PDB file of C-alpha atoms in Angstrom:
ATOM      1  CA  UNK I  39       0.006   0.016   0.006  1.00  0.00           C
ATOM      2  CA  UNK I  40       2.894   2.364   0.849  1.00  0.00           C
ATOM      3  CA  UNK I  41       4.484   1.619  -2.591  1.00  0.00           C
ATOM      4  CA  UNK I  42       1.140   2.253  -4.322  1.00  0.00           C
ATOM      5  CA  UNK I  43       0.630   5.573  -2.528  1.00  0.00           C
ATOM      6  CA  UNK I  44       4.171   6.740  -3.352  1.00  0.00           C
ATOM      7  CA  UNK I  45       3.840   5.825  -7.011  1.00  0.00           C
ATOM      8  CA  UNK I  46       0.390   7.390  -7.126  1.00  0.00           C
ATOM      9  CA  UNK I  47       1.819  10.664  -5.751  1.00  0.00           C
ATOM     10  CA  UNK I  48       4.677  10.613  -8.309  1.00  0.00           C
ATOM     11  CA  UNK I  49       2.179   9.945 -11.110  1.00  0.00           C
ATOM     12  CA  UNK I  50       0.048  12.897  -9.987  1.00  0.00           C
ATOM     13  CA  UNK I  51       3.065  15.157  -9.758  1.00  0.00           C
ATOM     14  CA  UNK I  52       4.222  14.241 -13.323  1.00  0.00           C
ATOM     15  CA  UNK I  53       0.705  14.768 -14.641  1.00  0.00           C
ATOM     16  CA  UNK I  54       0.426  18.076 -12.868  1.00  0.00           C
ATOM     17  CA  UNK I  55       3.813  19.245 -14.193  1.00  0.00           C
ATOM     18  CA  UNK I  56       2.818  18.209 -17.671  1.00  0.00           C
ATOM     19  CA  UNK I  57      -0.332  20.289 -17.447  1.00  0.00           C
ATOM     20  CA  UNK I  58       1.629  23.271 -16.186  1.00  0.00           C
ATOM     21  CA  UNK I  59       4.030  22.984 -19.160  1.00  0.00           C
ATOM     22  CA  UNK I  60       1.110  22.780 -21.557  1.00  0.00           C
ATOM     23  CA  UNK I  61      -0.443  25.904 -20.060  1.00  0.00           C
ATOM     24  CA  UNK I  62       2.929  27.757 -20.280  1.00  0.00           C
ATOM     25  CA  UNK I  63       3.436  26.838 -23.944  1.00  0.00           C
ATOM     26  CA  UNK I  64      -0.163  27.675 -24.749  1.00  0.00           C
ATOM     27  CA  UNK I  65       0.245  31.142 -23.160  1.00  0.00           C
ATOM     28  CA  UNK I  66       3.464  31.681 -25.138  1.00  0.00           C
ATOM     29  CA  UNK I  67       1.663  30.948 -28.417  1.00  0.00           C
ATOM     30  CA  UNK I  68      -0.879  33.623 -27.647  1.00  0.00           C
ATOM     31  CA  UNK I  69       1.782  36.343 -27.409  1.00  0.00           C
ATOM     32  CA  UNK I  70       2.354  38.593 -30.463  1.00  0.00           C
ATOM     33  CA  UNK I  71       5.465  37.681 -32.503  1.00  0.00           C
ATOM     34  CA  UNK I  72       7.399  40.770 -31.252  1.00  0.00           C
ATOM     35  CA  UNK I  73       7.080  40.146 -27.501  1.00  0.00           C
ATOM     36  CA  UNK I  74       7.533  36.429 -28.002  1.00  0.00           C
ATOM     37  CA  UNK I  75      10.829  36.976 -29.896  1.00  0.00           C
ATOM     38  CA  UNK I  76      12.080  39.294 -27.187  1.00  0.00           C
ATOM     39  CA  UNK I  77      11.131  36.757 -24.531  1.00  0.00           C
ATOM     40  CA  UNK I  78      13.090  34.058 -26.440  1.00  0.00           C
ATOM     41  CA  UNK I  79      16.076  36.415 -26.704  1.00  0.00           C
ATOM     42  CA  UNK I  80      16.024  37.286 -22.976  1.00  0.00           C
ATOM     43  CA  UNK I  81      15.829  33.550 -22.121  1.00  0.00           C
ATOM     44  CA  UNK I  82      18.789  32.960 -24.437  1.00  0.00           C
ATOM     45  CA  UNK I  83      20.718  35.648 -22.570  1.00  0.00           C
ATOM     46  CA  UNK I  84      20.011  33.856 -19.298  1.00  0.00           C
ATOM     47  CA  UNK I  85      21.074  30.523 -20.767  1.00  0.00           C
ATOM     48  CA  UNK I  86      24.386  31.893 -21.837  1.00  0.00           C
ATOM     49  CA  UNK I  87      24.965  33.681 -18.495  1.00  0.00           C
ATOM     50  CA  UNK I  88      24.266  30.448 -16.542  1.00  0.00           C
ATOM     51  CA  UNK I  89      26.541  28.515 -18.963  1.00  0.00           C
ATOM     52  CA  UNK I  90      29.452  30.799 -18.403  1.00  0.00           C
ATOM     53  CA  UNK I  91      28.958  30.967 -14.637  1.00  0.00           C
ATOM     54  CA  UNK I  92      28.889  27.178 -14.460  1.00  0.00           C
ATOM     55  CA  UNK I  93      31.905  26.856 -16.735  1.00  0.00           C
ATOM     56  CA  UNK I  94      33.893  29.281 -14.599  1.00  0.00           C
ATOM     57  CA  UNK I  95      33.077  27.276 -11.505  1.00  0.00           C
ATOM     58  CA  UNK I  96      34.005  23.947 -13.116  1.00  0.00           C
ATOM     59  CA  UNK I  97      37.358  25.244 -14.408  1.00  0.00           C
ATOM     60  CA  UNK I  98      38.425  25.605 -10.803  1.00  0.00           C
ATOM     61  CA  UNK I  99      38.347  21.799 -10.577  1.00  0.00           C
ATOM     62  CA  UNK I 100      38.890  20.521 -14.090  1.00  0.00           C
ATOM     63  CA  UNK I 101      41.025  21.480 -17.186  1.00  0.00           C
ATOM     64  CA  UNK I 102      39.362  23.883 -19.607  1.00  0.00           C
ATOM     65  CA  UNK I 103      39.385  21.354 -22.513  1.00  0.00           C
ATOM     66  CA  UNK I 104      37.454  18.889 -20.392  1.00  0.00           C
ATOM     67  CA  UNK I 105      34.743  21.435 -19.600  1.00  0.00           C
ATOM     68  CA  UNK I 106      34.533  22.445 -23.270  1.00  0.00           C
ATOM     69  CA  UNK I 107      34.307  18.768 -24.301  1.00  0.00           C
ATOM     70  CA  UNK I 108      31.304  18.365 -21.986  1.00  0.00           C
ATOM     71  CA  UNK I 109      29.616  21.439 -23.302  1.00  0.00           C
ATOM     72  CA  UNK I 110      29.681  20.189 -26.920  1.00  0.00           C
ATOM     73  CA  UNK I 111      29.113  16.493 -26.139  1.00  0.00           C
ATOM     74  CA  UNK I 112      25.916  17.091 -24.194  1.00  0.00           C
ATOM     75  CA  UNK I 113      24.774  19.563 -26.848  1.00  0.00           C
ATOM     76  CA  UNK I 114      25.264  16.988 -29.617  1.00  0.00           C
ATOM     77  CA  UNK I 115      23.575  14.165 -27.733  1.00  0.00           C
ATOM     78  CA  UNK I 116      20.550  16.358 -26.986  1.00  0.00           C
ATOM     79  CA  UNK I 117      20.128  17.153 -30.719  1.00  0.00           C
ATOM     80  CA  UNK I 118      20.555  13.479 -31.668  1.00  0.00           C
ATOM     81  CA  UNK I 119      17.876  12.379 -29.182  1.00  0.00           C
ATOM     82  CA  UNK I 120      15.415  15.244 -29.875  1.00  0.00           C
ATOM     83  CA  UNK I 121      15.870  15.819 -33.587  1.00  0.00           C
ATOM     84  CA  UNK I 122      17.548  12.699 -34.921  1.00  0.00           C
ATOM     85  CA  UNK I 123      14.396  10.522 -35.134  1.00  0.00           C
ATOM     86  CA  UNK I 124      12.505  13.276 -37.048  1.00  0.00           C
ATOM     87  CA  UNK I 125      15.227  14.716 -39.303  1.00  0.00           C
ATOM     88  CA  UNK I 126      17.494  11.625 -39.697  1.00  0.00           C
ATOM     89  CA  UNK I 127      20.114  12.303 -42.342  1.00  0.00           C
ATOM     90  CA  UNK I 128      18.689  15.757 -43.021  1.00  0.00           C
ATOM     91  CA  UNK I 129      20.360  16.751 -39.790  1.00  0.00           C
ATOM     92  CA  UNK I 130      23.797  16.526 -41.474  1.00  0.00           C
ATOM     93  CA  UNK I 131      22.803  17.228 -45.114  1.00  0.00           C
ATOM     94  CA  UNK I 132      24.414  20.529 -46.248  1.00  0.00           C
ATOM     95  CA  UNK I 133      25.393  22.195 -49.479  1.00  0.00           C
ATOM     96  CA  UNK I 134      28.330  23.926 -47.817  1.00  0.00           C
ATOM     97  CA  UNK I 135      30.265  21.260 -45.814  1.00  0.00           C
ATOM     98  CA  UNK I 136      33.537  23.176 -45.730  1.00  0.00           C
ATOM     99  CA  UNK I 137      31.875  26.421 -44.593  1.00  0.00           C
ATOM    100  CA  UNK I 138      29.913  24.554 -41.921  1.00  0.00           C
ATOM    101  CA  UNK I 139      33.104  22.931 -40.594  1.00  0.00           C
ATOM    102  CA  UNK I 140      35.001  26.250 -40.643  1.00  0.00           C
ATOM    103  CA  UNK I 141      32.178  28.078 -38.884  1.00  0.00           C
ATOM    104  CA  UNK I 142      31.896  25.396 -36.162  1.00  0.00           C
ATOM    105  CA  UNK I 143      35.675  25.391 -35.705  1.00  0.00           C
ATOM    106  CA  UNK I 144      35.624  29.144 -35.100  1.00  0.00           C
ATOM    107  CA  UNK I 145      32.915  28.856 -32.454  1.00  0.00           C
ATOM    108  CA  UNK I 146      34.951  26.072 -30.799  1.00  0.00           C
ATOM    109  CA  UNK I 147      38.001  28.360 -30.761  1.00  0.00           C
ATOM    110  CA  UNK I 148      35.869  31.100 -29.241  1.00  0.00           C
ATOM    111  CA  UNK I 149      34.608  28.735 -26.526  1.00  0.00           C
ATOM    112  CA  UNK I 150      38.098  27.491 -25.657  1.00  0.00           C
ATOM    113  CA  UNK I 151      39.449  31.037 -25.370  1.00  0.00           C
ATOM    114  CA  UNK I 152      36.344  32.223 -23.488  1.00  0.00           C
ATOM    115  CA  UNK I 153      36.458  29.434 -20.878  1.00  0.00           C
ATOM    116  CA  UNK I 154      40.189  29.898 -20.520  1.00  0.00           C
ATOM    117  CA  UNK I 155      39.709  33.623 -19.830  1.00  0.00           C
ATOM    118  CA  UNK I 156      36.848  32.881 -17.406  1.00  0.00           C
ATOM    119  CA  UNK I 157      39.142  30.542 -15.417  1.00  0.00           C
ATOM    120  CA  UNK I 158      41.470  33.448 -14.662  1.00  0.00           C
ATOM    121  CA  UNK I 159      39.453  36.734 -14.858  1.00  0.00           C
ATOM    122  CA  UNK I 160      36.220  38.080 -13.419  1.00  0.00           C
ATOM    123  CA  UNK I 161      33.128  37.169 -15.519  1.00  0.00           C
ATOM    124  CA  UNK I 162      31.890  40.737 -16.225  1.00  0.00           C
ATOM    125  CA  UNK I 163      35.275  41.903 -17.495  1.00  0.00           C
ATOM    126  CA  UNK I 164      35.567  38.843 -19.774  1.00  0.00           C
ATOM    127  CA  UNK I 165      32.121  39.403 -21.126  1.00  0.00           C
ATOM    128  CA  UNK I 166      32.688  43.095 -21.729  1.00  0.00           C
ATOM    129  CA  UNK I 167      35.876  42.387 -23.679  1.00  0.00           C
ATOM    130  CA  UNK I 168      34.003  39.811 -25.757  1.00  0.00           C
ATOM    131  CA  UNK I 169      31.527  42.505 -26.731  1.00  0.00           C
ATOM    132  CA  UNK I 170      34.180  44.054 -28.981  1.00  0.00           C
ATOM    133  CA  UNK I 171      33.149  41.215 -31.340  1.00  0.00           C
ATOM    134  CA  UNK I 172      30.381  43.215 -32.996  1.00  0.00           C
ATOM    135  CA  UNK I 173      32.964  45.921 -33.721  1.00  0.00           C
ATOM    136  CA  UNK I 174      35.340  43.367 -35.205  1.00  0.00           C
ATOM    137  CA  UNK I 175      32.431  41.971 -37.311  1.00  0.00           C
ATOM    138  CA  UNK I 176      31.877  45.417 -38.813  1.00  0.00           C
ATOM    139  CA  UNK I 177      35.579  45.649 -39.688  1.00  0.00           C
ATOM    140  CA  UNK I 178      35.771  42.127 -41.145  1.00  0.00           C
ATOM    141  CA  UNK I 179      32.579  42.809 -43.125  1.00  0.00           C
ATOM    142  CA  UNK I 180      34.317  45.647 -44.944  1.00  0.00           C
ATOM    143  CA  UNK I 181      37.233  43.371 -45.869  1.00  0.00           C
ATOM    144  CA  UNK I 182      35.539  40.030 -46.475  1.00  0.00           C
ATOM    145  CA  UNK I 183      31.943  40.979 -47.452  1.00  0.00           C
ATOM    146  CA  UNK I 184      32.709  44.306 -49.165  1.00  0.00           C
ATOM    147  CA  UNK I 185      30.292  46.200 -46.943  1.00  0.00           C
ATOM    148  CA  UNK I 186      30.763  49.936 -46.303  1.00  0.00           C
ATOM    149  CA  UNK I 187      31.089  51.899 -43.109  1.00  0.00           C
ATOM    150  CA  UNK I 188      30.177  55.556 -42.581  1.00  0.00           C
ATOM    151  CA  UNK I 189      32.496  57.848 -40.792  1.00  0.00           C
ATOM    152  CA  UNK I 190      30.379  57.950 -37.603  1.00  0.00           C
ATOM    153  CA  UNK I 191      30.451  54.093 -37.441  1.00  0.00           C
ATOM    154  CA  UNK I 192      34.232  54.154 -37.799  1.00  0.00           C
ATOM    155  CA  UNK I 193      34.399  56.515 -34.898  1.00  0.00           C
ATOM    156  CA  UNK I 194      32.037  54.264 -32.832  1.00  0.00           C
ATOM    157  CA  UNK I 195      34.345  51.297 -33.543  1.00  0.00           C
ATOM    158  CA  UNK I 196      37.432  53.269 -32.453  1.00  0.00           C
ATOM    159  CA  UNK I 197      35.543  54.321 -29.265  1.00  0.00           C
ATOM    160  CA  UNK I 198      34.634  50.725 -28.547  1.00  0.00           C
ATOM    161  CA  UNK I 199      38.241  49.576 -28.756  1.00  0.00           C
ATOM    162  CA  UNK I 200      39.189  52.511 -26.522  1.00  0.00           C
ATOM    163  CA  UNK I 201      36.655  51.242 -24.020  1.00  0.00           C
ATOM    164  CA  UNK I 202      38.612  47.983 -23.660  1.00  0.00           C
ATOM    165  CA  UNK I 203      41.568  50.024 -22.411  1.00  0.00           C
ATOM    166  CA  UNK I 204      39.427  51.148 -19.417  1.00  0.00           C
ATOM    167  CA  UNK I 205      38.924  47.446 -18.562  1.00  0.00           C
ATOM    168  CA  UNK I 206      42.444  46.124 -19.363  1.00  0.00           C
ATOM    169  CA  UNK I 207      44.275  49.182 -18.068  1.00  0.00           C
ATOM    170  CA  UNK I 208      47.798  48.614 -19.361  1.00  0.00           C
ATOM    171  CA  UNK I 209      50.334  48.542 -16.514  1.00  0.00           C
ATOM    172  CA  UNK I 210      47.894  46.977 -14.019  1.00  0.00           C
ATOM    173  CA  UNK I 211      47.254  43.412 -12.972  1.00  0.00           C
ATOM    174  CA  UNK I 212      44.339  43.181 -15.372  1.00  0.00           C
ATOM    175  CA  UNK I 213      46.709  43.128 -18.313  1.00  0.00           C
ATOM    176  CA  UNK I 214      47.604  39.426 -18.290  1.00  0.00           C
ATOM    177  CA  UNK I 215      47.721  36.533 -20.729  1.00  0.00           C
ATOM    178  CA  UNK I 216      44.100  35.789 -19.873  1.00  0.00           C
ATOM    179  CA  UNK I 217      43.101  39.111 -21.512  1.00  0.00           C
ATOM    180  CA  UNK I 218      44.640  37.791 -24.699  1.00  0.00           C
ATOM    181  CA  UNK I 219      42.356  34.752 -24.414  1.00  0.00           C
ATOM    182  CA  UNK I 220      39.315  37.077 -24.054  1.00  0.00           C
ATOM    183  CA  UNK I 221      40.365  39.027 -27.091  1.00  0.00           C
ATOM    184  CA  UNK I 222      41.027  35.760 -28.970  1.00  0.00           C
ATOM    185  CA  UNK I 223      37.493  34.632 -28.126  1.00  0.00           C
ATOM    186  CA  UNK I 224      36.115  37.899 -29.533  1.00  0.00           C
ATOM    187  CA  UNK I 225      38.232  37.530 -32.679  1.00  0.00           C
ATOM    188  CA  UNK I 226      37.065  33.898 -33.319  1.00  0.00           C
ATOM    189  CA  UNK I 227      33.439  34.839 -32.612  1.00  0.00           C
ATOM    190  CA  UNK I 228      33.517  37.767 -35.021  1.00  0.00           C
ATOM    191  CA  UNK I 229      34.791  35.475 -37.809  1.00  0.00           C
ATOM    192  CA  UNK I 230      32.175  32.947 -36.828  1.00  0.00           C
ATOM    193  CA  UNK I 231      29.488  35.664 -37.284  1.00  0.00           C
ATOM    194  CA  UNK I 232      30.897  36.465 -40.720  1.00  0.00           C
ATOM    195  CA  UNK I 233      30.527  32.809 -41.665  1.00  0.00           C
ATOM    196  CA  UNK I 234      27.004  32.807 -40.224  1.00  0.00           C
ATOM    197  CA  UNK I 235      26.096  35.711 -42.510  1.00  0.00           C
ATOM    198  CA  UNK I 236      27.249  33.697 -45.516  1.00  0.00           C
ATOM    199  CA  UNK I 237      25.270  30.591 -44.461  1.00  0.00           C
ATOM    200  CA  UNK I 238      22.138  32.229 -43.058  1.00  0.00           C
ATOM    201  CA  UNK I 239      20.241  32.310 -46.399  1.00  0.00           C
ATOM    202  CA  UNK I 240      21.208  28.825 -47.652  1.00  0.00           C
ATOM    203  CA  UNK I 241      21.131  26.470 -44.710  1.00  0.00           C
ATOM    204  CA  UNK I 242      18.606  25.079 -42.208  1.00  0.00           C
ATOM    205  CA  UNK I 243      19.571  26.713 -38.877  1.00  0.00           C
ATOM    206  CA  UNK I 244      19.073  23.403 -37.092  1.00  0.00           C
ATOM    207  CA  UNK I 245      21.617  21.703 -39.400  1.00  0.00           C
ATOM    208  CA  UNK I 246      24.071  24.565 -38.764  1.00  0.00           C
ATOM    209  CA  UNK I 247      23.484  24.190 -35.043  1.00  0.00           C
ATOM    210  CA  UNK I 248      24.175  20.438 -35.232  1.00  0.00           C
ATOM    211  CA  UNK I 249      27.443  20.928 -37.061  1.00  0.00           C
ATOM    212  CA  UNK I 250      28.473  23.308 -34.313  1.00  0.00           C
ATOM    213  CA  UNK I 251      27.941  20.586 -31.727  1.00  0.00           C
ATOM    214  CA  UNK I 252      29.395  17.783 -33.898  1.00  0.00           C
ATOM    215  CA  UNK I 253      32.703  19.531 -34.702  1.00  0.00           C
ATOM    216  CA  UNK I 254      33.145  20.571 -31.075  1.00  0.00           C
ATOM    217  CA  UNK I 255      32.580  17.030 -29.887  1.00  0.00           C
ATOM    218  CA  UNK I 256      34.878  15.356 -32.432  1.00  0.00           C
ATOM    219  CA  UNK I 257      37.690  17.901 -32.053  1.00  0.00           C
ATOM    220  CA  UNK I 258      37.707  17.903 -28.229  1.00  0.00           C
ATOM    221  CA  UNK I 259      37.374  14.076 -28.080  1.00  0.00           C
ATOM    222  CA  UNK I 260      40.817  13.807 -29.773  1.00  0.00           C
ATOM    223  CA  UNK I 261      42.786  15.253 -26.908  1.00  0.00           C
ATOM    224  CA  UNK I 262      40.588  16.247 -23.941  1.00  0.00           C
ATOM    225  CA  UNK I 263      40.600  12.645 -22.533  1.00  0.00           C
ATOM    226  CA  UNK I 264      44.389  12.825 -22.363  1.00  0.00           C
ATOM    227  CA  UNK I 265      44.291  15.601 -19.714  1.00  0.00           C
ATOM    228  CA  UNK I 266      40.893  14.980 -18.107  1.00  0.00           C
ATOM    229  CA  UNK I 267      40.413  14.351 -14.465  1.00  0.00           C
ATOM    230  CA  UNK I 268      37.834  12.033 -12.754  1.00  0.00           C
ATOM    231  CA  UNK I 269      34.516  13.807 -12.366  1.00  0.00           C
ATOM    232  CA  UNK I 270      33.019  14.082  -8.931  1.00  0.00           C
ATOM    233  CA  UNK I 271      29.385  12.808  -8.725  1.00  0.00           C
ATOM    234  CA  UNK I 272      28.421  16.196  -7.362  1.00  0.00           C
ATOM    235  CA  UNK I 273      29.658  17.933 -10.537  1.00  0.00           C
ATOM    236  CA  UNK I 274      27.961  15.618 -13.086  1.00  0.00           C
ATOM    237  CA  UNK I 275      24.741  17.714 -13.070  1.00  0.00           C
ATOM    238  CA  UNK I 276      26.848  20.834 -13.757  1.00  0.00           C
ATOM    239  CA  UNK I 277      28.589  19.249 -16.738  1.00  0.00           C
ATOM    240  CA  UNK I 278      25.151  18.290 -18.076  1.00  0.00           C
ATOM    241  CA  UNK I 279      23.906  21.820 -17.397  1.00  0.00           C
ATOM    242  CA  UNK I 280      26.479  23.613 -19.539  1.00  0.00           C
ATOM    243  CA  UNK I 281      25.619  21.416 -22.572  1.00  0.00           C
ATOM    244  CA  UNK I 282      21.906  21.926 -22.031  1.00  0.00           C
ATOM    245  CA  UNK I 283      22.270  25.719 -21.644  1.00  0.00           C
ATOM    246  CA  UNK I 284      24.410  25.944 -24.794  1.00  0.00           C
ATOM    247  CA  UNK I 285      21.973  23.923 -26.880  1.00  0.00           C
ATOM    248  CA  UNK I 286      18.886  25.640 -25.464  1.00  0.00           C
ATOM    249  CA  UNK I 287      20.344  29.145 -25.814  1.00  0.00           C
ATOM    250  CA  UNK I 288      21.162  28.648 -29.531  1.00  0.00           C
ATOM    251  CA  UNK I 289      17.744  27.038 -30.175  1.00  0.00           C
ATOM    252  CA  UNK I 290      15.983  30.023 -28.510  1.00  0.00           C
ATOM    253  CA  UNK I 291      17.966  32.316 -30.745  1.00  0.00           C
ATOM    254  CA  UNK I 292      16.772  30.439 -33.817  1.00  0.00           C
ATOM    255  CA  UNK I 293      13.215  30.720 -32.647  1.00  0.00           C
ATOM    256  CA  UNK I 294      13.595  34.412 -31.947  1.00  0.00           C
ATOM    257  CA  UNK I 295      15.010  35.067 -35.415  1.00  0.00           C
ATOM    258  CA  UNK I 296      11.988  33.265 -36.978  1.00  0.00           C
ATOM    259  CA  UNK I 297       9.818  35.992 -35.463  1.00  0.00           C
ATOM    260  CA  UNK I 298      11.850  39.198 -35.577  1.00  0.00           C
ATOM    261  CA  UNK I 299      14.911  40.463 -37.458  1.00  0.00           C
ATOM    262  CA  UNK I 300      18.329  40.700 -35.788  1.00  0.00           C
ATOM    263  CA  UNK I 301      18.195  44.483 -35.857  1.00  0.00           C
ATOM    264  CA  UNK I 302      15.324  44.351 -33.378  1.00  0.00           C
ATOM    265  CA  UNK I 303      16.853  41.689 -31.153  1.00  0.00           C
ATOM    266  CA  UNK I 304      20.445  42.875 -31.083  1.00  0.00           C
ATOM    267  CA  UNK I 305      20.093  45.431 -28.209  1.00  0.00           C
ATOM    268  CA  UNK I 306      18.627  42.754 -25.886  1.00  0.00           C
ATOM    269  CA  UNK I 307      21.766  40.638 -26.267  1.00  0.00           C
ATOM    270  CA  UNK I 308      23.771  43.222 -24.342  1.00  0.00           C
ATOM    271  CA  UNK I 309      21.646  42.580 -21.237  1.00  0.00           C
ATOM    272  CA  UNK I 310      23.795  39.455 -20.847  1.00  0.00           C
ATOM    273  CA  UNK I 311      26.442  41.739 -19.342  1.00  0.00           C
ATOM    274  CA  UNK I 312      24.030  42.619 -16.492  1.00  0.00           C
ATOM    275  CA  UNK I 313      23.269  38.992 -15.679  1.00  0.00           C
ATOM    276  CA  UNK I 314      26.915  38.005 -15.871  1.00  0.00           C
ATOM    277  CA  UNK I 315      27.791  40.815 -13.457  1.00  0.00           C
ATOM    278  CA  UNK I 316      25.040  39.792 -11.029  1.00  0.00           C
ATOM    279  CA  UNK I 317      25.922  36.070 -11.146  1.00  0.00           C
ATOM    280  CA  UNK I 318      29.685  36.889 -10.882  1.00  0.00           C
ATOM    281  CA  UNK I 319      28.926  38.787  -7.656  1.00  0.00           C
ATOM    282  CA  UNK I 320      26.572  36.170  -6.207  1.00  0.00           C
ATOM    283  CA  UNK I 321      28.700  33.161  -7.001  1.00  0.00           C
ATOM    284  CA  UNK I 322      32.278  34.433  -6.914  1.00  0.00           C
ATOM    285  CA  UNK I 323      32.070  37.736  -5.097  1.00  0.00           C
ATOM    286  CA  UNK I 324      33.441  39.737  -8.110  1.00  0.00           C
ATOM    287  CA  UNK I 325      32.524  43.420  -8.303  1.00  0.00           C
ATOM    288  CA  UNK I 326      33.613  45.442 -11.381  1.00  0.00           C
ATOM    289  CA  UNK I 327      35.406  48.682 -10.434  1.00  0.00           C
ATOM    290  CA  UNK I 328      34.547  52.124 -11.800  1.00  0.00           C
ATOM    291  CA  UNK I 329      37.083  51.911 -14.661  1.00  0.00           C
ATOM    292  CA  UNK I 330      35.658  48.555 -15.755  1.00  0.00           C
ATOM    293  CA  UNK I 331      32.051  49.793 -15.643  1.00  0.00           C
ATOM    294  CA  UNK I 332      33.007  52.851 -17.707  1.00  0.00           C
ATOM    295  CA  UNK I 333      34.685  50.626 -20.261  1.00  0.00           C
ATOM    296  CA  UNK I 334      31.607  48.378 -20.415  1.00  0.00           C
ATOM    297  CA  UNK I 335      29.356  51.375 -21.093  1.00  0.00           C
ATOM    298  CA  UNK I 336      31.557  52.605 -23.877  1.00  0.00           C
ATOM    299  CA  UNK I 337      31.826  49.155 -25.527  1.00  0.00           C
ATOM    300  CA  UNK I 338      28.052  48.480 -25.324  1.00  0.00           C
ATOM    301  CA  UNK I 339      27.180  51.949 -26.582  1.00  0.00           C
ATOM    302  CA  UNK I 340      29.595  51.580 -29.508  1.00  0.00           C
ATOM    303  CA  UNK I 341      28.250  48.152 -30.401  1.00  0.00           C
ATOM    304  CA  UNK I 342      24.633  49.318 -30.343  1.00  0.00           C
ATOM    305  CA  UNK I 343      25.470  52.226 -32.584  1.00  0.00           C
ATOM    306  CA  UNK I 344      27.273  50.019 -35.091  1.00  0.00           C
ATOM    307  CA  UNK I 345      24.485  47.424 -35.031  1.00  0.00           C
ATOM    308  CA  UNK I 346      21.826  50.040 -35.730  1.00  0.00           C
ATOM    309  CA  UNK I 347      23.677  51.103 -38.829  1.00  0.00           C
ATOM    310  CA  UNK I 348      23.820  47.606 -40.284  1.00  0.00           C
ATOM    311  CA  UNK I 349      21.138  46.086 -42.570  1.00  0.00           C
ATOM    312  CA  UNK I 350      20.635  42.516 -41.391  1.00  0.00           C
ATOM    313  CA  UNK I 351      19.800  39.738 -43.825  1.00  0.00           C
ATOM    314  CA  UNK I 352      16.988  37.288 -43.086  1.00  0.00           C
ATOM    315  CA  UNK I 353      17.860  34.856 -40.281  1.00  0.00           C
ATOM    316  CA  UNK I 354      21.182  36.539 -39.680  1.00  0.00           C
ATOM    317  CA  UNK I 355      22.223  36.297 -36.010  1.00  0.00           C
ATOM    318  CA  UNK I 356      22.630  39.512 -33.975  1.00  0.00           C
ATOM    319  CA  UNK I 357      26.321  39.978 -33.067  1.00  0.00           C
ATOM    320  CA  UNK I 358      25.389  40.627 -29.452  1.00  0.00           C
ATOM    321  CA  UNK I 359      24.237  36.962 -29.070  1.00  0.00           C
ATOM    322  CA  UNK I 360      27.639  35.952 -27.694  1.00  0.00           C
ATOM    323  CA  UNK I 361      28.124  32.575 -25.998  1.00  0.00           C
TER     324      UNK I 361
END
């Protein structure tokens, strides 16, 4: 009788939770496309903030490549389980295999550099430096995509790079090899965004997302096991969490872009800096100083100005959606 009562309670709980989820999704579908896209974007921002907070915590116990391997492995397995039965070989069918592989490799490089920087620097400072990526995208677009820049956008880009000096402050302890990793992450991510622009019109975004996970898993599986450490049972949920947050964040971005253009969504990506600062304080006790805050304001303001001057293509990702 005790076993029956316990199983009955579990059954009722699952049924109740299922009904709650059905109500939540039904309410979401009643929202207008604009508010729904913004909601998706804000949830994406939270996913990436939680991902980076968890990654920073794990890198205090495990090598960075091991944490990166877990992020992409869980992401890939999730897509195989959830989309594999429906899409089958369509999940890997692409007309641009080399471009897909290059794009995914650039994101992997960005993740490696980002997690490496997070292991040594405060979260808000790393995120602020990574937000020079939209400025780099604008520069690379002139060179690689033959786009043009007005004089005021050139000035905004120079101001944004100047803002990084307030954060790095040459001659202080902040100027360290870890800063180079943060800048390397921004560089890789800006080139990743350039590749995304080239693929956004031709490829299914879910296929592109799967290649991102697949390349990260295969590449990190080649050498991460050589330096990995045994995982504590208490940390297993955290390793699962970073993969789930990465996959969910990118999926929410895809859904948001189905409803609204990147020009509308781009400003909301910068709110990630707020959440990263809050989580950095709550989890690690990090508080940005006045110089860092001023640099963040300059970088974000410059990025917003440059973004508003760009004409986004259909399904193109906003540069502020930085993992």
